[in-house]
Short mmCIF file of C-alpha atoms and ligand atoms in Angstrom, two decimals:
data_model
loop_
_atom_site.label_atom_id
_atom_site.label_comp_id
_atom_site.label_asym_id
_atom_site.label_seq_id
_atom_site.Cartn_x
_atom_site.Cartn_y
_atom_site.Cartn_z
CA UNK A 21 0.22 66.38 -14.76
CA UNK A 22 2.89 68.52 -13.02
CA UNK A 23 4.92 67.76 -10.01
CA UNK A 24 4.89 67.71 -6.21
CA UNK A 25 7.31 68.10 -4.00
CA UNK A 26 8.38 65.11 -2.39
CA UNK A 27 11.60 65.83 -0.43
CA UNK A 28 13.44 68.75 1.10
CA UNK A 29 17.15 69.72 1.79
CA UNK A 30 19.50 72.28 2.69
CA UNK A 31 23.21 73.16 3.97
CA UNK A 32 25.75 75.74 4.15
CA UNK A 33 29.00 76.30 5.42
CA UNK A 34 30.16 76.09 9.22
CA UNK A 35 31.76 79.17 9.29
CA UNK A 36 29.55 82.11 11.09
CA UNK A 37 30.35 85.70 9.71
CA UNK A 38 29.09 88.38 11.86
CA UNK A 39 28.36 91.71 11.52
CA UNK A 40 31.13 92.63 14.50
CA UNK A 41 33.50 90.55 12.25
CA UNK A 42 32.60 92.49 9.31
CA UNK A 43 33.16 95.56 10.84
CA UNK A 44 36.85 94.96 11.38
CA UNK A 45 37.08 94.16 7.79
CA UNK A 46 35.80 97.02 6.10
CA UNK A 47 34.19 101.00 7.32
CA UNK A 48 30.73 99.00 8.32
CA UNK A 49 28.73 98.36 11.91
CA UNK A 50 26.09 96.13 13.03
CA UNK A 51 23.95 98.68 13.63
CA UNK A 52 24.14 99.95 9.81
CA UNK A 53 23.72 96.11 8.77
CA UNK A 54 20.74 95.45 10.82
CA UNK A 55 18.93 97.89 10.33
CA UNK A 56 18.99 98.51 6.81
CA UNK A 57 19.17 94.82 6.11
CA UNK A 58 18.10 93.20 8.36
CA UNK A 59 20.79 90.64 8.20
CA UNK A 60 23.40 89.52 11.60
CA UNK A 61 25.19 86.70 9.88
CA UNK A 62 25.96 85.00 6.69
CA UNK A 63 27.83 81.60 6.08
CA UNK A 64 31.08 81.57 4.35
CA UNK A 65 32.97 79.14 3.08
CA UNK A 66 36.31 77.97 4.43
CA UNK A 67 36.51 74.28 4.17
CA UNK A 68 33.51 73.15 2.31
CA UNK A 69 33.38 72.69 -1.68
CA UNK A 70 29.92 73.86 -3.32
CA UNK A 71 29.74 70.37 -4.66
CA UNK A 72 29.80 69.17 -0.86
CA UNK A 73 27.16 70.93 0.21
CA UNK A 74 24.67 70.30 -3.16
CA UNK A 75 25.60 66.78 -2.45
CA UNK A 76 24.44 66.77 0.82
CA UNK A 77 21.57 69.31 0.62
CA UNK A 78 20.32 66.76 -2.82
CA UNK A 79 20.79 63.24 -0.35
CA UNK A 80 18.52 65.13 2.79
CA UNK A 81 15.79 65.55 0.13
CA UNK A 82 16.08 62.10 -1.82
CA UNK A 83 16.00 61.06 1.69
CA UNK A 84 13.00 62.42 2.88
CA UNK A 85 11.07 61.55 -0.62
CA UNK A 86 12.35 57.59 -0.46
CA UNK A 87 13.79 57.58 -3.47
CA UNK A 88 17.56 56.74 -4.60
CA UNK A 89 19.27 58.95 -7.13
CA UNK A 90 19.40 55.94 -9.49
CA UNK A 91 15.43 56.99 -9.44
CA UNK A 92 16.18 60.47 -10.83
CA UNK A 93 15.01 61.31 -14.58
CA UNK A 94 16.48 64.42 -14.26
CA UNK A 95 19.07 66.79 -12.45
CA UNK A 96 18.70 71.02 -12.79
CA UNK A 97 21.09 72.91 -10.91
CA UNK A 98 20.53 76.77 -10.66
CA UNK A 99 24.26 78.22 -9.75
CA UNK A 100 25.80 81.24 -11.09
CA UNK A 101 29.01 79.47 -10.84
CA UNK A 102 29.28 75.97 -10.17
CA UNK A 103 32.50 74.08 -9.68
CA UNK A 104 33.85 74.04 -13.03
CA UNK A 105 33.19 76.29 -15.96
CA UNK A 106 32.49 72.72 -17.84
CA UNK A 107 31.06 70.18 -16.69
CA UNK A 108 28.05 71.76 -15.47
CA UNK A 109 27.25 71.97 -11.68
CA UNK A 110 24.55 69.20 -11.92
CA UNK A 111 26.68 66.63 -14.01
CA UNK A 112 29.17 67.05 -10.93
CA UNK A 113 26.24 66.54 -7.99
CA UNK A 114 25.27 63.59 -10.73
CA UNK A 115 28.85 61.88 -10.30
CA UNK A 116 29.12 62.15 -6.72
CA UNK A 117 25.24 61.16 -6.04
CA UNK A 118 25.10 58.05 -8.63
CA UNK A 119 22.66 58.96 -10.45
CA UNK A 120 22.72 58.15 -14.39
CA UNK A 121 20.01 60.94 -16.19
CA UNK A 122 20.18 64.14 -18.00
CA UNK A 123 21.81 66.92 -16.00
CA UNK A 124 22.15 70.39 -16.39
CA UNK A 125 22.35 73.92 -14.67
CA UNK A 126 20.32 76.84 -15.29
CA UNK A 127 21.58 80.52 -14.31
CA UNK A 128 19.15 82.92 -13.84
CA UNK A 129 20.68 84.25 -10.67
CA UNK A 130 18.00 84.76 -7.03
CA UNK A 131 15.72 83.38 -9.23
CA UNK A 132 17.06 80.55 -10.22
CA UNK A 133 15.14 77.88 -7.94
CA UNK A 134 12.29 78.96 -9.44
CA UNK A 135 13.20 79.26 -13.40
CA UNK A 136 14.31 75.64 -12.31
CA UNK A 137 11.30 74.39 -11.69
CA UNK A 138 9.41 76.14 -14.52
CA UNK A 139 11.87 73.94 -16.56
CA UNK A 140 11.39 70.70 -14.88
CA UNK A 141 7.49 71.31 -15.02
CA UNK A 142 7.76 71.35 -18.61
CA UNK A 143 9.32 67.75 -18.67
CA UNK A 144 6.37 66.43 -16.50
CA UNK A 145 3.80 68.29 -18.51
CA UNK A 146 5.68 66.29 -21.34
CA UNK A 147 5.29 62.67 -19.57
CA UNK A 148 9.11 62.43 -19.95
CA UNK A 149 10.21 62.40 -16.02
CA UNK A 150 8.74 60.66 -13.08
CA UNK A 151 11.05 62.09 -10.32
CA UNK A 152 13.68 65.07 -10.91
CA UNK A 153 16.30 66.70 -8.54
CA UNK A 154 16.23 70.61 -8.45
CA UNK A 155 19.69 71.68 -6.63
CA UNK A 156 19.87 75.54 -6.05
CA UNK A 157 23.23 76.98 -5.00
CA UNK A 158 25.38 79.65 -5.12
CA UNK A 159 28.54 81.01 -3.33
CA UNK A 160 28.61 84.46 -3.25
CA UNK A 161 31.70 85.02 -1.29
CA UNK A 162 33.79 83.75 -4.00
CA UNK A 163 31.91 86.66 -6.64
CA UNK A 164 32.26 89.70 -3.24
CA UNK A 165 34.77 92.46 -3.46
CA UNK A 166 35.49 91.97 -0.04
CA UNK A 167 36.81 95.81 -0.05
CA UNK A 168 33.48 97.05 -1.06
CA UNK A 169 30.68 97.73 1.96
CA UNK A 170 27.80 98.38 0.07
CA UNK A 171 28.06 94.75 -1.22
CA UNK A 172 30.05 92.82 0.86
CA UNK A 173 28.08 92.94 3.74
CA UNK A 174 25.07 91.57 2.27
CA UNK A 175 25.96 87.83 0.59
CA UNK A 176 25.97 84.46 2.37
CA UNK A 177 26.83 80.78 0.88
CA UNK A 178 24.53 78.10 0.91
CA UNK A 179 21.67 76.45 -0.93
CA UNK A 180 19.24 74.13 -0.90
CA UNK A 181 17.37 70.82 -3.07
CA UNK A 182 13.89 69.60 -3.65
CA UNK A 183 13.26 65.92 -5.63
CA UNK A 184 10.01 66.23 -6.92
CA UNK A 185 7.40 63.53 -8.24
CA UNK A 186 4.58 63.80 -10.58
CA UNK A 187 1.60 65.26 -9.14
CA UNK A 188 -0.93 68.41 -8.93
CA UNK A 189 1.59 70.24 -6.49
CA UNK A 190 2.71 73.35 -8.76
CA UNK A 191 -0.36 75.46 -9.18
CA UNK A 192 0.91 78.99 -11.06
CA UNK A 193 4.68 80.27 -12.28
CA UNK A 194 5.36 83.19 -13.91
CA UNK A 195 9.11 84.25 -14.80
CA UNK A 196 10.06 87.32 -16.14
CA UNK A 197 13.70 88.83 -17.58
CA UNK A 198 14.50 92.12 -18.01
CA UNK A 199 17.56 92.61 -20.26
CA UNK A 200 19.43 94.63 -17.62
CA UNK A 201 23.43 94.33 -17.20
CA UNK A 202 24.03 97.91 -15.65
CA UNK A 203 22.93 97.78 -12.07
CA UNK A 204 23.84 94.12 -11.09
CA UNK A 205 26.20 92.03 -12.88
CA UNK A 206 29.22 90.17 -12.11
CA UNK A 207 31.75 89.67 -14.88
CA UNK A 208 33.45 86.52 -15.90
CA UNK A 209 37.29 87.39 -15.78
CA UNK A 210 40.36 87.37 -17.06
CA UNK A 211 40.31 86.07 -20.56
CA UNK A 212 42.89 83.19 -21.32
CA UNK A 213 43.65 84.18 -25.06
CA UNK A 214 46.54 86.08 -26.28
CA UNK A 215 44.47 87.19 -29.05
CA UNK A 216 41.52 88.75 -27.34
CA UNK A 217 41.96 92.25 -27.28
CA UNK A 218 39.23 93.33 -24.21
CA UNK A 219 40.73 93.70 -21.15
CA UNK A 220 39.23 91.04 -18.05
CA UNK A 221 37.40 92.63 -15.33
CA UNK A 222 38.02 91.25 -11.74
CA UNK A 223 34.45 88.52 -11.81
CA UNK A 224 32.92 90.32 -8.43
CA UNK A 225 29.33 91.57 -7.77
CA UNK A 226 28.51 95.07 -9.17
CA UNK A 227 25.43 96.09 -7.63
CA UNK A 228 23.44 99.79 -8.01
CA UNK A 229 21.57 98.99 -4.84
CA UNK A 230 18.88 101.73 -5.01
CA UNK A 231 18.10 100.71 -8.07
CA UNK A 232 17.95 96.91 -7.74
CA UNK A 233 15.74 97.46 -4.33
CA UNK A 234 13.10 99.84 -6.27
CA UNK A 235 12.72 97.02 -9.35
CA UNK A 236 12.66 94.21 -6.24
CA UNK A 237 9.62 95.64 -4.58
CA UNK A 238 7.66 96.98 -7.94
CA UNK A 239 8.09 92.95 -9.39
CA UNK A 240 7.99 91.26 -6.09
CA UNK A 241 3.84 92.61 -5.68
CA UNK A 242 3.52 92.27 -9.34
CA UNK A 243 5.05 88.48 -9.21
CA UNK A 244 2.49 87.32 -6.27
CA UNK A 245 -0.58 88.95 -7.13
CA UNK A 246 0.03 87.16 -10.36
CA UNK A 247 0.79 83.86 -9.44
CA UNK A 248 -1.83 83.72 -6.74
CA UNK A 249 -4.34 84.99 -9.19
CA UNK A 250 -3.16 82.61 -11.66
CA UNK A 251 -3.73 78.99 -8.83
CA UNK A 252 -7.55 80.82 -8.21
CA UNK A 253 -6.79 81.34 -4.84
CA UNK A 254 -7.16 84.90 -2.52
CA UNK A 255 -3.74 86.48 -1.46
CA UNK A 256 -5.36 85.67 2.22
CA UNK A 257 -5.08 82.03 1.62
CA UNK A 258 -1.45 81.65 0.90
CA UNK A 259 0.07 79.41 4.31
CA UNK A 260 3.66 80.05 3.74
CA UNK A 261 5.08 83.12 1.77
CA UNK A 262 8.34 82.49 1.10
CA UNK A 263 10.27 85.56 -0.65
CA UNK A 264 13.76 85.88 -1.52
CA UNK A 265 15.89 86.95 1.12
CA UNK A 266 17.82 90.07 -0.37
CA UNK A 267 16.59 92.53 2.53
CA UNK A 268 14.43 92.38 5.36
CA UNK A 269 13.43 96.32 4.41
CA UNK A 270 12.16 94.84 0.82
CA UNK A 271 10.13 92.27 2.26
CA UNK A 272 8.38 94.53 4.26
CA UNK A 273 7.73 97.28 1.62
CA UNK A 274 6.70 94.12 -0.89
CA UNK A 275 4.13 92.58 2.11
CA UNK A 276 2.74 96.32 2.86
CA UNK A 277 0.95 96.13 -0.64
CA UNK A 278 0.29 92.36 -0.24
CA UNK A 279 -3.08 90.99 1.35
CA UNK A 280 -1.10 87.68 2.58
CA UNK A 281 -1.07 88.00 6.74
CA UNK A 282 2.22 89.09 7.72
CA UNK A 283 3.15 86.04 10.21
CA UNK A 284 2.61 84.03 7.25
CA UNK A 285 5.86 84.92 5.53
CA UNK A 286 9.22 82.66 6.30
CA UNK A 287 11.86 85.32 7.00
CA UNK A 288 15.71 83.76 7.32
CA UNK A 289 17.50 86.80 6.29
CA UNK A 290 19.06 87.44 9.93
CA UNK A 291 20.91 84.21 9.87
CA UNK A 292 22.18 83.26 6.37
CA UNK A 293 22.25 86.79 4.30
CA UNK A 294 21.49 86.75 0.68
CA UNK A 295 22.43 83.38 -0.62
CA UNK A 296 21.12 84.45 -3.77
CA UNK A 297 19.16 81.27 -5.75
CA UNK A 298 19.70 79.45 -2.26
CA UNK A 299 17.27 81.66 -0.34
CA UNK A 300 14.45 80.32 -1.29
CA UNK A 301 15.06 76.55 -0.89
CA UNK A 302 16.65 76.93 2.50
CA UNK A 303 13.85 78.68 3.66
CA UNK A 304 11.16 76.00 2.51
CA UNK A 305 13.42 73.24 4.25
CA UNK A 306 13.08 75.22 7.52
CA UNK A 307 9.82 75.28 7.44
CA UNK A 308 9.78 71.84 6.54
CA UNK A 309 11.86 70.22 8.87
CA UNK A 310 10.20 72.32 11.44
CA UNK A 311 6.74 70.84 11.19
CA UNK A 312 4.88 73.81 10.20
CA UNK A 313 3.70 72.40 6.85
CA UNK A 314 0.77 70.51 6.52
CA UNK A 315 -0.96 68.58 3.91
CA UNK A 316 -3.08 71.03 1.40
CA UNK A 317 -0.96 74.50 2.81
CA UNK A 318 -0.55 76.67 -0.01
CA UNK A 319 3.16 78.09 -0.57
CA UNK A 320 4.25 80.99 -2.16
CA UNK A 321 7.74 81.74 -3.35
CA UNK A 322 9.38 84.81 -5.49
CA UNK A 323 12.81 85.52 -6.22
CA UNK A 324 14.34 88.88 -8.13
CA UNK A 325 18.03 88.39 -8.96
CA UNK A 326 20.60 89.87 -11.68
CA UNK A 327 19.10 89.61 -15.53
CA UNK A 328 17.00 91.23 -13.96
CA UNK A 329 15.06 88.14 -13.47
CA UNK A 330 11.96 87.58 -11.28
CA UNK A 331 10.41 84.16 -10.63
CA UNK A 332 7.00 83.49 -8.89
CA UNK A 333 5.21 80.11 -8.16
CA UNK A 334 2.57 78.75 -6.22
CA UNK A 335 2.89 75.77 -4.78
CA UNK A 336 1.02 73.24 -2.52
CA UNK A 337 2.16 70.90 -0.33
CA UNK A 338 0.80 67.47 -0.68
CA UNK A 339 2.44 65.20 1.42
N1 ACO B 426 28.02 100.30 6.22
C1 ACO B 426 27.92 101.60 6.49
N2 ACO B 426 27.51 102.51 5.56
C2 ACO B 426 27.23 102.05 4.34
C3 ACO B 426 27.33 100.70 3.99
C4 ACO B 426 27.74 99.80 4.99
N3 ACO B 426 27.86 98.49 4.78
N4 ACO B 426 26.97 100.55 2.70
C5 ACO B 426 26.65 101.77 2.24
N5 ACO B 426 26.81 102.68 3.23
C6 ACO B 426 26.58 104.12 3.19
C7 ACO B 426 26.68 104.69 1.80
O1 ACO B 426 28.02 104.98 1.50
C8 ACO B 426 25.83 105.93 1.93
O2 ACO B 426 26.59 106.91 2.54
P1 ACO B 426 26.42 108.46 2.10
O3 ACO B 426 24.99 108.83 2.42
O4 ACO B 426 27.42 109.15 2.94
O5 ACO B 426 26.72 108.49 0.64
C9 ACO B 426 24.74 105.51 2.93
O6 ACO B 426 25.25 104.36 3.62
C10 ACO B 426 23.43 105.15 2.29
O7 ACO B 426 23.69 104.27 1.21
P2 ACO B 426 22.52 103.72 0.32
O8 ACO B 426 23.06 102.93 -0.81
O9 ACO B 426 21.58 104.85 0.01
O10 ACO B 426 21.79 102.76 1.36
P3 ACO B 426 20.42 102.02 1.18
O11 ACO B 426 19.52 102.39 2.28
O12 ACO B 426 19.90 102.10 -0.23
O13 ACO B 426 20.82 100.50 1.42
C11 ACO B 426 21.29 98.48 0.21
C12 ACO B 426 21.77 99.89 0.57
C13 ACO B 426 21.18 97.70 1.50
C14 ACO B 426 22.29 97.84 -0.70
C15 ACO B 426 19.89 98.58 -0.46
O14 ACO B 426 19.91 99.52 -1.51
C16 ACO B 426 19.43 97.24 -1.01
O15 ACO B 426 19.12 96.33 -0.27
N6 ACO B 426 19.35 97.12 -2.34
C17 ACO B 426 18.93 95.89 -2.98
C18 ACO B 426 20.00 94.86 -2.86
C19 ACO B 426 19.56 93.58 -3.51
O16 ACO B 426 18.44 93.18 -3.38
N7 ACO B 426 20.43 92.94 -4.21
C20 ACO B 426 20.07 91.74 -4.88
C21 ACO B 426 21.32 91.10 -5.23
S1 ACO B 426 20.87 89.56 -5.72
C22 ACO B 426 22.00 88.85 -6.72
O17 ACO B 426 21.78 88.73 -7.87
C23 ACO B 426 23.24 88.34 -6.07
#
């Protein structure tokens, strides 16, 4: 037996950037933004710490799912950059939330959520977990050259959490790396030894865009038709299609060679930007908190993020 998904969650910071904002900052406009993105605003952070906002995103879900965190068998969280180099991101949420089991992040950038929950599956498969908190955050305006406009306009902050239970929820995943560091990467730093004779690069997103947006749409069709193929079901039948939110002009280019109706998919982009392994969790807490899913709806996710990694899943809701 897998899991279900038994609780919900998401935050990210107050502050609202807009594209007018932006476009005192750097050589940019709103109507260059919107229409090639698709995006309005993003969250940044100001005030908030990333542990702040996992904390609260995690206590919304254990909330909803009835549980305390001195229930939790497990804690992933997928970050690119958590609080600390060491401890990991999850041993942090872990302190502040209570909670007393293994803990751990995983980094497999947008797709993180997802490669998440491939590993917690494995657990339940094994009969070693009854409940487990997935936390997926990042904050990208801490990574963004905030001088560069083919990058800087595109990132938000903010993530989301899921506790899950045992159950028949998951139905297919299928994650995939790629071995690529040239057209996205962000590199660690300066380097701290006196020794160490490489010089530190400043640790903000490099991104060949045309590149990353060709690979997006080629492995976002390939990801679905996989997964949905994989749970036995028609494209047709999936409720909620929930795919990461990198750029509205993706999506559409992805959903053109889908069969899933179009209405069906849970777009956010316009409001929150590219949260990277957030996107995907905020999403599914909209829809959640919004009523619109019901008991035996099929959901589809897939994320594409730096690695290049791509992670698909089917899932369906039970509760
Ligand atoms: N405002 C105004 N003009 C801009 C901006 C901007 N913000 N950014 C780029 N331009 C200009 C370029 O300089 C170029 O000008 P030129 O023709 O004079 O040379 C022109 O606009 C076109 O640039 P392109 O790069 O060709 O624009 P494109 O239509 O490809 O859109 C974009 C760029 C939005 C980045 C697109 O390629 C994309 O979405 N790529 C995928 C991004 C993505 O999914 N990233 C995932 C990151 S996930 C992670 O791991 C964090």
């Amino acid at each position: 037996m897998s899991f279900s998904i038994l609780g919900t969650g998401h935050a990210a910071p107050e502050y609202i950037l807009s594209n007018e904002e932006l476009s005192t900052m750097v050589d940019t406009s709103d109507e260059w933004i919107r229409t090639r993105t698709g995006i309005h605003n993003r969250r940044v952070t100001t005030h908030e710490t990333t542990t702040e906002l996992c904390v609260s995103a995690s206590e919304q879900a254990l909330d909803e799912a009835g549980i305390t965190a001195k229930e939790l068998d497990l804690i992933i969280c997928a970050t690119m950059k958590g609080m600390y180099i060491t401890p990991s991101q999850a041993c942090v949420i872990q302190k502040e939330l209570g909670a007393s089991c293994p803990a751990f992040d995983v980094n497999a950038a947008c797709s993180g959520f997802i490669y998440a929950m491939d590993v917690a599956d494995g657990f339940f498969v094994r009969g070693k977990i009854k409940h487990a908190l997935i936390v997926a955050f990042d904050n990208l305006s801490n990574m963004t050259d905030w001088t560069d406009r083919s990058t800087c306009v595109l990132f938000g902050d903010g993530g989301g959490a899921v506790v899950l239970g045992e159950g028949d929820g998951l139905k297919s995943i299928y994650l995939t790396a790629s071995g690529n560091t040239d057209v996205l990467y962000a590199p660690r730093g300066e380097l701290t030894s006196p020794f160490d004779k490489h010089e530190g690069e400043k640790p903000v997103l490099h991104m060949v865009g045309q590149e990353v947006y060709k690979f997006a749409v080629t492995n976002m069709v390939r990801g679905v038709r996989r997964v949905v193929k994989d749970a036995g079901l028609e494209q047709s039948q999936i409720d909620h299609m929930i795919p990461h939110q990198a750029n509205i002009r993706i999506i559409e280019a992805a959903a053109a060679k889908l069969d899933i109706p179009h209405e069906n998919y849970v777009i956010n982009i316009g409001e929150y930007g590219n949260t990277s392994a957030g996107c995907i969790p905020i999403a599914l807490d909209e829809v959640n908190k919004a009523g619109r899913l019901k008991k035996g709806d099929y959901i589809g996710m897939c994320a594409f993020g730096a690695g290049l990694t791509t992670g698909s899943c089917v899932i369906q809701w039970t509760k």
